[in-house]
Tab-separated table of C-alpha atoms in Angstrom:
chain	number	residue	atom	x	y	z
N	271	UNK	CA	-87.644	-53.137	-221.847
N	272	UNK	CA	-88.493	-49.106	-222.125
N	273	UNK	CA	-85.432	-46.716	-221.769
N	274	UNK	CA	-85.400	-45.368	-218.322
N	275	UNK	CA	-84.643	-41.907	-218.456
N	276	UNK	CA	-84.145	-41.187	-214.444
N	277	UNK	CA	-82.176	-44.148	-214.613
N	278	UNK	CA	-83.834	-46.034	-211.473
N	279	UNK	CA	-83.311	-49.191	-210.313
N	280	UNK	CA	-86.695	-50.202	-209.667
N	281	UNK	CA	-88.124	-53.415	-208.607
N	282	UNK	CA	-89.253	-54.208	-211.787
N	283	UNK	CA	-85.772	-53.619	-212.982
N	284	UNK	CA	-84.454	-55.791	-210.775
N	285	UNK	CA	-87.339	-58.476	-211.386
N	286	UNK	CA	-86.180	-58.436	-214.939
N	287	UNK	CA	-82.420	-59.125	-214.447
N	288	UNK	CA	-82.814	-61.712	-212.350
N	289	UNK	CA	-85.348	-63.649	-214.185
N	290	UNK	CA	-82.961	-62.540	-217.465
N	291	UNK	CA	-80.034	-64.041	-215.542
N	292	UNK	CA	-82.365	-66.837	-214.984
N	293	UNK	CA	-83.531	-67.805	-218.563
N	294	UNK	CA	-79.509	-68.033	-219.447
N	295	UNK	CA	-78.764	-64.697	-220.321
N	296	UNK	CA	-74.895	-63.619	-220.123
N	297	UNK	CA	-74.163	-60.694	-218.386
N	298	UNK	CA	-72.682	-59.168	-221.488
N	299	UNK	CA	-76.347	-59.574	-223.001
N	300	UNK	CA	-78.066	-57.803	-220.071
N	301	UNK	CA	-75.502	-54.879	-220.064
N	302	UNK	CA	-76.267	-54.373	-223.921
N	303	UNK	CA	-79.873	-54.720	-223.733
N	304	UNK	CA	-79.676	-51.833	-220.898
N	305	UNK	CA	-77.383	-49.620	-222.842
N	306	UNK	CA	-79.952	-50.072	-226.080
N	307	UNK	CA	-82.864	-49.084	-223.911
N	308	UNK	CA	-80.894	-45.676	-222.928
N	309	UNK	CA	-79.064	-47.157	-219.222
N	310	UNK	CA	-75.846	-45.524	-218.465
N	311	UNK	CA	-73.249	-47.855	-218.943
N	312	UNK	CA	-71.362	-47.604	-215.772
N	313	UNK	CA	-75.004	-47.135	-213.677
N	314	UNK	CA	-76.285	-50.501	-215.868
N	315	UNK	CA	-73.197	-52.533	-214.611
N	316	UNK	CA	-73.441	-51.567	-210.936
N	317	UNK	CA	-77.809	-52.007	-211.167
N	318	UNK	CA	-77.023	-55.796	-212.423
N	319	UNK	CA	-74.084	-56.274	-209.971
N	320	UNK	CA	-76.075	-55.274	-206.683
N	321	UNK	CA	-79.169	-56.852	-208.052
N	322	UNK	CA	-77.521	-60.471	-208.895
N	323	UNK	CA	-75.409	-60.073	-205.595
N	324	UNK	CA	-78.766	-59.830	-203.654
N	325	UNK	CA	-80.389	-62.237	-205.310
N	326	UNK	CA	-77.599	-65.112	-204.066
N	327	UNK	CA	-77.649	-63.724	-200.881
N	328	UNK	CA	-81.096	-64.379	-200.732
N	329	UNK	CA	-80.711	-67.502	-202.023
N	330	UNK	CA	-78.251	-69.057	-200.004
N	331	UNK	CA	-80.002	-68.009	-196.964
N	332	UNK	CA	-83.107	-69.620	-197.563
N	333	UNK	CA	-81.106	-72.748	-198.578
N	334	UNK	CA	-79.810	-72.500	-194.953
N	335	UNK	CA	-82.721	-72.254	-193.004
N	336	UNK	CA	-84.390	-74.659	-190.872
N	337	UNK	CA	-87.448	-76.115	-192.074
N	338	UNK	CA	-90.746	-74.322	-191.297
N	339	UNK	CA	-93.020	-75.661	-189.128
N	340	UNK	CA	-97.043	-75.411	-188.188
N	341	UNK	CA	-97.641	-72.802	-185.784
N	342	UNK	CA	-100.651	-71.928	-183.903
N	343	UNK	CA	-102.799	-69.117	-185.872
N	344	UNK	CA	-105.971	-67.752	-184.247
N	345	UNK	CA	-108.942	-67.390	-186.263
N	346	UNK	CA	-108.500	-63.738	-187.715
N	347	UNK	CA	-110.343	-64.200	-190.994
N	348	UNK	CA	-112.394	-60.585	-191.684
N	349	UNK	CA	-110.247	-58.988	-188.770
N	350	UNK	CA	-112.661	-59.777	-185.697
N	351	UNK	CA	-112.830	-57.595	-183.070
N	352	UNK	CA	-113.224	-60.334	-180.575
N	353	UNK	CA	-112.842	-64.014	-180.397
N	354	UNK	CA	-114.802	-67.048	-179.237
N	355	UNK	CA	-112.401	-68.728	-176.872
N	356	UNK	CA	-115.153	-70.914	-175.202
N	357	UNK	CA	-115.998	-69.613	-172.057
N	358	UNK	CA	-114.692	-65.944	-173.020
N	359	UNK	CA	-114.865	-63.080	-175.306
N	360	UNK	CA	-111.450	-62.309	-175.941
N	361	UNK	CA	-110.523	-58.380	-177.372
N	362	UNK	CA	-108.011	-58.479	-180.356
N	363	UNK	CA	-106.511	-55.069	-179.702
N	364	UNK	CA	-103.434	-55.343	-182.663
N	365	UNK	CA	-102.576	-57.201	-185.029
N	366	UNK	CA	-99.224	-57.802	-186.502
N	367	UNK	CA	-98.200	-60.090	-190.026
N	368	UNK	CA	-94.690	-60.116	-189.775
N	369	UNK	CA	-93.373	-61.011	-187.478
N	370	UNK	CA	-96.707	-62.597	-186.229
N	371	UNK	CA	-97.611	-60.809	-183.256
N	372	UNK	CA	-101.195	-60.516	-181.844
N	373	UNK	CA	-102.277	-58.528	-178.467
N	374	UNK	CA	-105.223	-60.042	-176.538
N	375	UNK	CA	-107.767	-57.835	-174.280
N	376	UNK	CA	-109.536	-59.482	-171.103
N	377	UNK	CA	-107.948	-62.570	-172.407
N	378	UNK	CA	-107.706	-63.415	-167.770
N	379	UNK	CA	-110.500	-61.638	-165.353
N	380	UNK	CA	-109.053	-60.402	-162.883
N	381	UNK	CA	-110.080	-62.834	-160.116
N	382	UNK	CA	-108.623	-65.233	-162.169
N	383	UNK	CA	-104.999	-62.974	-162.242
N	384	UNK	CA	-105.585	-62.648	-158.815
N	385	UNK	CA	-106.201	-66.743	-157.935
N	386	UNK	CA	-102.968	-67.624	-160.315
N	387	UNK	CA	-100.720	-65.184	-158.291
N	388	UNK	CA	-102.154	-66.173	-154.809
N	389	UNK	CA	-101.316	-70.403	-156.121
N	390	UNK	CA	-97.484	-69.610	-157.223
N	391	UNK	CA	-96.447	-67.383	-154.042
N	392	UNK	CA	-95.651	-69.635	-152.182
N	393	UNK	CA	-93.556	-71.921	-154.444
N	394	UNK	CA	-91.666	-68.942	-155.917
N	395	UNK	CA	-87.903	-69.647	-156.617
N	396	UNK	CA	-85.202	-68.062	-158.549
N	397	UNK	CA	-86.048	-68.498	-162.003
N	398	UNK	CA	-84.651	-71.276	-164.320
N	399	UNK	CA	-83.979	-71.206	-168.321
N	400	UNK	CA	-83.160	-74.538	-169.959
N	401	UNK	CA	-79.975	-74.884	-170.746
N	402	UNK	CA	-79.973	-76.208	-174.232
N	403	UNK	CA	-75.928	-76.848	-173.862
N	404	UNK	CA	-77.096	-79.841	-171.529
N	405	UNK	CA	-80.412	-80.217	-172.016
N	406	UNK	CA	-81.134	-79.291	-168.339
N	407	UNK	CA	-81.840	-75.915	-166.788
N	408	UNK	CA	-79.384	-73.177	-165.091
N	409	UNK	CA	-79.813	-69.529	-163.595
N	410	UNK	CA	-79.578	-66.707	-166.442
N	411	UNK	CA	-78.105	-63.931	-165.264
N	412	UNK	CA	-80.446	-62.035	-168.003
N	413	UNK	CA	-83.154	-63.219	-165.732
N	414	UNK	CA	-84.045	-61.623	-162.857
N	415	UNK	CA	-87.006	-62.752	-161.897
N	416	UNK	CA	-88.591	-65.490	-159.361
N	417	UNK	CA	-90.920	-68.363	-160.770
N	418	UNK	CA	-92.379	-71.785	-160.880
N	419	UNK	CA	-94.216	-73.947	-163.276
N	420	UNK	CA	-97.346	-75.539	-163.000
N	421	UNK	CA	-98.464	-78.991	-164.068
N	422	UNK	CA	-100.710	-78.988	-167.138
N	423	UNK	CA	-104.563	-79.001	-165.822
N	424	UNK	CA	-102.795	-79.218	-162.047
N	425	UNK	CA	-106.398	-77.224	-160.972
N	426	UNK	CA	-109.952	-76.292	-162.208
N	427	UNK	CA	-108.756	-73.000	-163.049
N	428	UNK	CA	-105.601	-74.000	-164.516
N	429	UNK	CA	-107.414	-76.561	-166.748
N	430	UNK	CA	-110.370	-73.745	-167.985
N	431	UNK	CA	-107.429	-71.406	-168.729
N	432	UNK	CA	-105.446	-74.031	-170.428
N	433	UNK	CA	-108.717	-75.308	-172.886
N	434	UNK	CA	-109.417	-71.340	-173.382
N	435	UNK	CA	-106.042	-70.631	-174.927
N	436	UNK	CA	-106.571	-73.891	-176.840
N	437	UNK	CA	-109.247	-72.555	-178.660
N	438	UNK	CA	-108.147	-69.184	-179.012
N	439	UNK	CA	-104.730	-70.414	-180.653
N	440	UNK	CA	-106.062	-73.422	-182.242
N	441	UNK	CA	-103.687	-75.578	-180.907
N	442	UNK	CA	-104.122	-78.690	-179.039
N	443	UNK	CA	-104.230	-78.282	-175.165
N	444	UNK	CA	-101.674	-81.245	-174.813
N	445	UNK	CA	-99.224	-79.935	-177.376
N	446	UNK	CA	-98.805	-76.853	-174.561
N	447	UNK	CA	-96.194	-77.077	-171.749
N	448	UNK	CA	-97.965	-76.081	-168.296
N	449	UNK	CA	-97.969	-72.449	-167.061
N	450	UNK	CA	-95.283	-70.445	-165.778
N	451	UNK	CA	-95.709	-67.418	-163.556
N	452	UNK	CA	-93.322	-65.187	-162.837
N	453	UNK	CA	-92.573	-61.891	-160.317
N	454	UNK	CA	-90.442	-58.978	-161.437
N	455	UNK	CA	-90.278	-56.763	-158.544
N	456	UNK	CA	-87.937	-53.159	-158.749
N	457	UNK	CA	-85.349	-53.421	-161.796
N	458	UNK	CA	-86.062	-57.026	-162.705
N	459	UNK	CA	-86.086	-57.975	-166.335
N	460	UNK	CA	-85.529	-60.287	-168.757
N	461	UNK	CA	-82.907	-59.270	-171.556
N	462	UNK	CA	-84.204	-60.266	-175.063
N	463	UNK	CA	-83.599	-63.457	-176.511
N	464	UNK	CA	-85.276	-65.836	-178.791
N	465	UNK	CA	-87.808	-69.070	-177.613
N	466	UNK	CA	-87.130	-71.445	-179.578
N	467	UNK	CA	-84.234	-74.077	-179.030
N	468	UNK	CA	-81.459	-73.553	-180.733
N	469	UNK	CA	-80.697	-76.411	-183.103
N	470	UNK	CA	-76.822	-76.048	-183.001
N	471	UNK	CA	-76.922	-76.932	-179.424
N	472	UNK	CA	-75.960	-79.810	-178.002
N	473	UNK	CA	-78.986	-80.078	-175.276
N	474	UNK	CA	-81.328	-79.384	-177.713
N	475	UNK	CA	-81.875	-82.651	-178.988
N	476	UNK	CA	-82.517	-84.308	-175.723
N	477	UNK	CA	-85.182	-80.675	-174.902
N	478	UNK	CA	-87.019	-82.379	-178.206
N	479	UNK	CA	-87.984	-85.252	-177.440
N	480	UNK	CA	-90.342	-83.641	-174.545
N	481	UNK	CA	-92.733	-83.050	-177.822
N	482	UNK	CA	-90.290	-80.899	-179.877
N	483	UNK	CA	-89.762	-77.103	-180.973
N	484	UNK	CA	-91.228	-74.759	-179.174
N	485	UNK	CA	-93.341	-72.782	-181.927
N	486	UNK	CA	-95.359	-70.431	-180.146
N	487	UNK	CA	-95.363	-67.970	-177.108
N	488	UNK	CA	-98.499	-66.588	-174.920
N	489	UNK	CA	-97.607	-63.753	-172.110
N	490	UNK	CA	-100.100	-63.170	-169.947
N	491	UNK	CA	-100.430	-60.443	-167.190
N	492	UNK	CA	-101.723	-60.949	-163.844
N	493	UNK	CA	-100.571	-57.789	-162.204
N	494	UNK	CA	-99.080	-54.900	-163.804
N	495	UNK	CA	-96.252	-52.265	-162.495
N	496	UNK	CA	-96.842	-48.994	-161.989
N	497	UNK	CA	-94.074	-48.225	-164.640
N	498	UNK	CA	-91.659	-50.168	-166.531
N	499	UNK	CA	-91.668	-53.830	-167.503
N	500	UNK	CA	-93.486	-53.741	-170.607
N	501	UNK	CA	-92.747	-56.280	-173.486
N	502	UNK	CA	-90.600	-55.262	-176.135
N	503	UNK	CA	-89.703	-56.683	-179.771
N	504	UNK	CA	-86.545	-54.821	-180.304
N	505	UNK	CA	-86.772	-56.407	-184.441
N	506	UNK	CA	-90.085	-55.143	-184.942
N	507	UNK	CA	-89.744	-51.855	-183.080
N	508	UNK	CA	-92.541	-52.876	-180.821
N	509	UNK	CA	-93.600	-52.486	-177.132
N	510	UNK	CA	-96.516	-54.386	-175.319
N	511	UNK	CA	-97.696	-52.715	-172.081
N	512	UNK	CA	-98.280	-55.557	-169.165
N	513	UNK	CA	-101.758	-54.738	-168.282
N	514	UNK	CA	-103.567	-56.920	-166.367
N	515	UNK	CA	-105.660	-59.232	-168.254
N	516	UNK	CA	-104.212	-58.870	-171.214
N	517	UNK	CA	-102.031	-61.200	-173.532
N	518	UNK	CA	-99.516	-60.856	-175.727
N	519	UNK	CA	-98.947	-64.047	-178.288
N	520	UNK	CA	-96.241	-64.671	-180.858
N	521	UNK	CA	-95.258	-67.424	-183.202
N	522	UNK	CA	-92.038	-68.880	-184.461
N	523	UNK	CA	-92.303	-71.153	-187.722
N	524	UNK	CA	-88.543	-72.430	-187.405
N	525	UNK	CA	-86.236	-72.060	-184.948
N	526	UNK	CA	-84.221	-68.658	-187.042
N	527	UNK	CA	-83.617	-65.188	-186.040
N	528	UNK	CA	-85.260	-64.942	-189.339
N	529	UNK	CA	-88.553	-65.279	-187.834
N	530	UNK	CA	-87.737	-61.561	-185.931
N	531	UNK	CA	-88.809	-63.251	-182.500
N	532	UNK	CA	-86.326	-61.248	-180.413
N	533	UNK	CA	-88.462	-60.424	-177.127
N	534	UNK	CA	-87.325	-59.384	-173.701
N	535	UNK	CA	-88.870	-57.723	-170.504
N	536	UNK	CA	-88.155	-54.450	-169.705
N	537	UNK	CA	-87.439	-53.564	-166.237
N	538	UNK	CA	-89.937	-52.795	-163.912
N	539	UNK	CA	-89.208	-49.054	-162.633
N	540	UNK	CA	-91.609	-49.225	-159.462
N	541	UNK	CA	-94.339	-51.814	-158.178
N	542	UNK	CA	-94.254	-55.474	-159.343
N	543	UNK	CA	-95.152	-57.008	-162.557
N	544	UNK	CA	-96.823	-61.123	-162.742
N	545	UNK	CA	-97.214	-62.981	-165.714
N	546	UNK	CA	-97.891	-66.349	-166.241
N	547	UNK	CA	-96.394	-67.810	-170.012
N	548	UNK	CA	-97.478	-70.513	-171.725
N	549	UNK	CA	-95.383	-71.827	-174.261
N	550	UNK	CA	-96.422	-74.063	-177.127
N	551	UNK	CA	-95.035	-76.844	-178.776
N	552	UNK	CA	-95.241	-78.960	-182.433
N	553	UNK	CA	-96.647	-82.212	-180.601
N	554	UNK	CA	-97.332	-83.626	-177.604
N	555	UNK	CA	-95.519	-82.280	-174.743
N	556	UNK	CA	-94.773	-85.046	-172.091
């Protein structure tokens, strides 16, 4: 190792201690080795001390985590500015690695918006989140929106819509649960939270068997607000604007606020804001 005359704790520096500490290597050993190569003794000590204590943090975490899982992925080999999803030409407007976020243009037309909010009116309710304490479903007060769920392929238009995000996520139609549209009207919003079910639970087991985890999440807007109500990422310092047509997908590899899923709708400030979500699963959902 060269002397290091700014005496910077670099991440090759770093790189070297740990795979010194590693190979074997007592601590005295490092220290020495630092000190010959021109290290301050009291800056050497503190370098390998915050460098070794990261390293186990590091490790015991990912000892801890759940197991990843598949998710969806579209196609975005040689960053495409569209993609075949069968019957449309989808936009990819932005693209984001990690966490895995991807915004969708003209992913709906709009007389397709328009048909999806004119089938849910009338069964509109107070929406629902499963309760993965029971394994049933209760009223969040962090919800304040009205909804309803379709049945998978439950019309034409359902079914073409269904098959198109199939293709577009590469993910099998049947491993998707059926559509959910919601209305936020004035000050409705949905406070962020995470998808997936939480394995500690004790609901969440019985939620699994319906074709377990949830690993994947597609937002799609059929009418957008005149303000407000956009989709935010509060981990990722990201906001996703609800205009119509659009669609705004995220995937979750294990169930971990690891994965930097943390979503949320922000409220709408005037008009009324539709979506309709589609949330994916690791098999079969039934």
């Amino acid at each position: 190792m060269s002397a290091n005359a700014q005496q910077a704790v670099t991440p090759q520096l770093r790189q070297w201690i740990v795979e010194q500490a590693q190979a074997g290597h007592a601590p005295e050993v490092l220290l020495k080795s630092m000190c010959d190569a021109g290290w301050d003794e009291a800056l050497a000590a503190q370098a390998m001390e915050t460098t070794l204590r990261a390293h186990l943090d590091q490790a015991r975490q990912a000892t801890s985590l759940p197991p990843a899982s598949a998710v969806p992925e579209p196609d975005l080999e040689g960053s495409p500015l569209y993609l075949d999803a069968g019957d449309r030409r989808v936009h990819v407007i932005s693209v984001q690695r990690s966490p895995r976020i991807v915004v969708f243009g003209d992913l709906l037309a709009a007389d397709e918006c328009e048909a999806l909010v004119d089938l849910a009116r009338p069964r509109m309710a107070r929406s629902r989140t499963v309760a993965t304490q029971t394994g049933g479903e209760e009223i969040n007060v962090d919800r304040t929106s009205d909804g309803m769920f379709f049945q998978r392929a439950e019309t034409d238009l359902i079914a073409r819509i269904e098959e198109r995000i199939a293709r577009l996520l590469c993910w099998p139609v049947q491993n998707g649960e059926g559509l959910q549209v919601l209305r936020y009207g004035p000050g409705a919003e949905y406070k962020p939270h995470y998808d997936y079910f939480d394995p500690g639970e004790p609901g969440t087991a019985t939620i699994l068997r319906r074709g377990g985890q949830r690993v994947a999440t597609l937002v799609m807007y059929l009418a957008e607000p005149e303000g407000g109500g956009g989709t935010v990422f509060p981990d990722a310092q990201l906001e996703v604007a609800p205009k119509r047509g659009n669609a705004v997908f995220f995937s979750y590899e294990r169930p971990h606020p690891s994965t930097r899923t943390l979503h949320g709708g922000s409220p709408v400030v005037v008009g009324e804001k539709w979506i309709a979500t589609k949330w994916l699963r690791q098999n079969e959902f039934r």
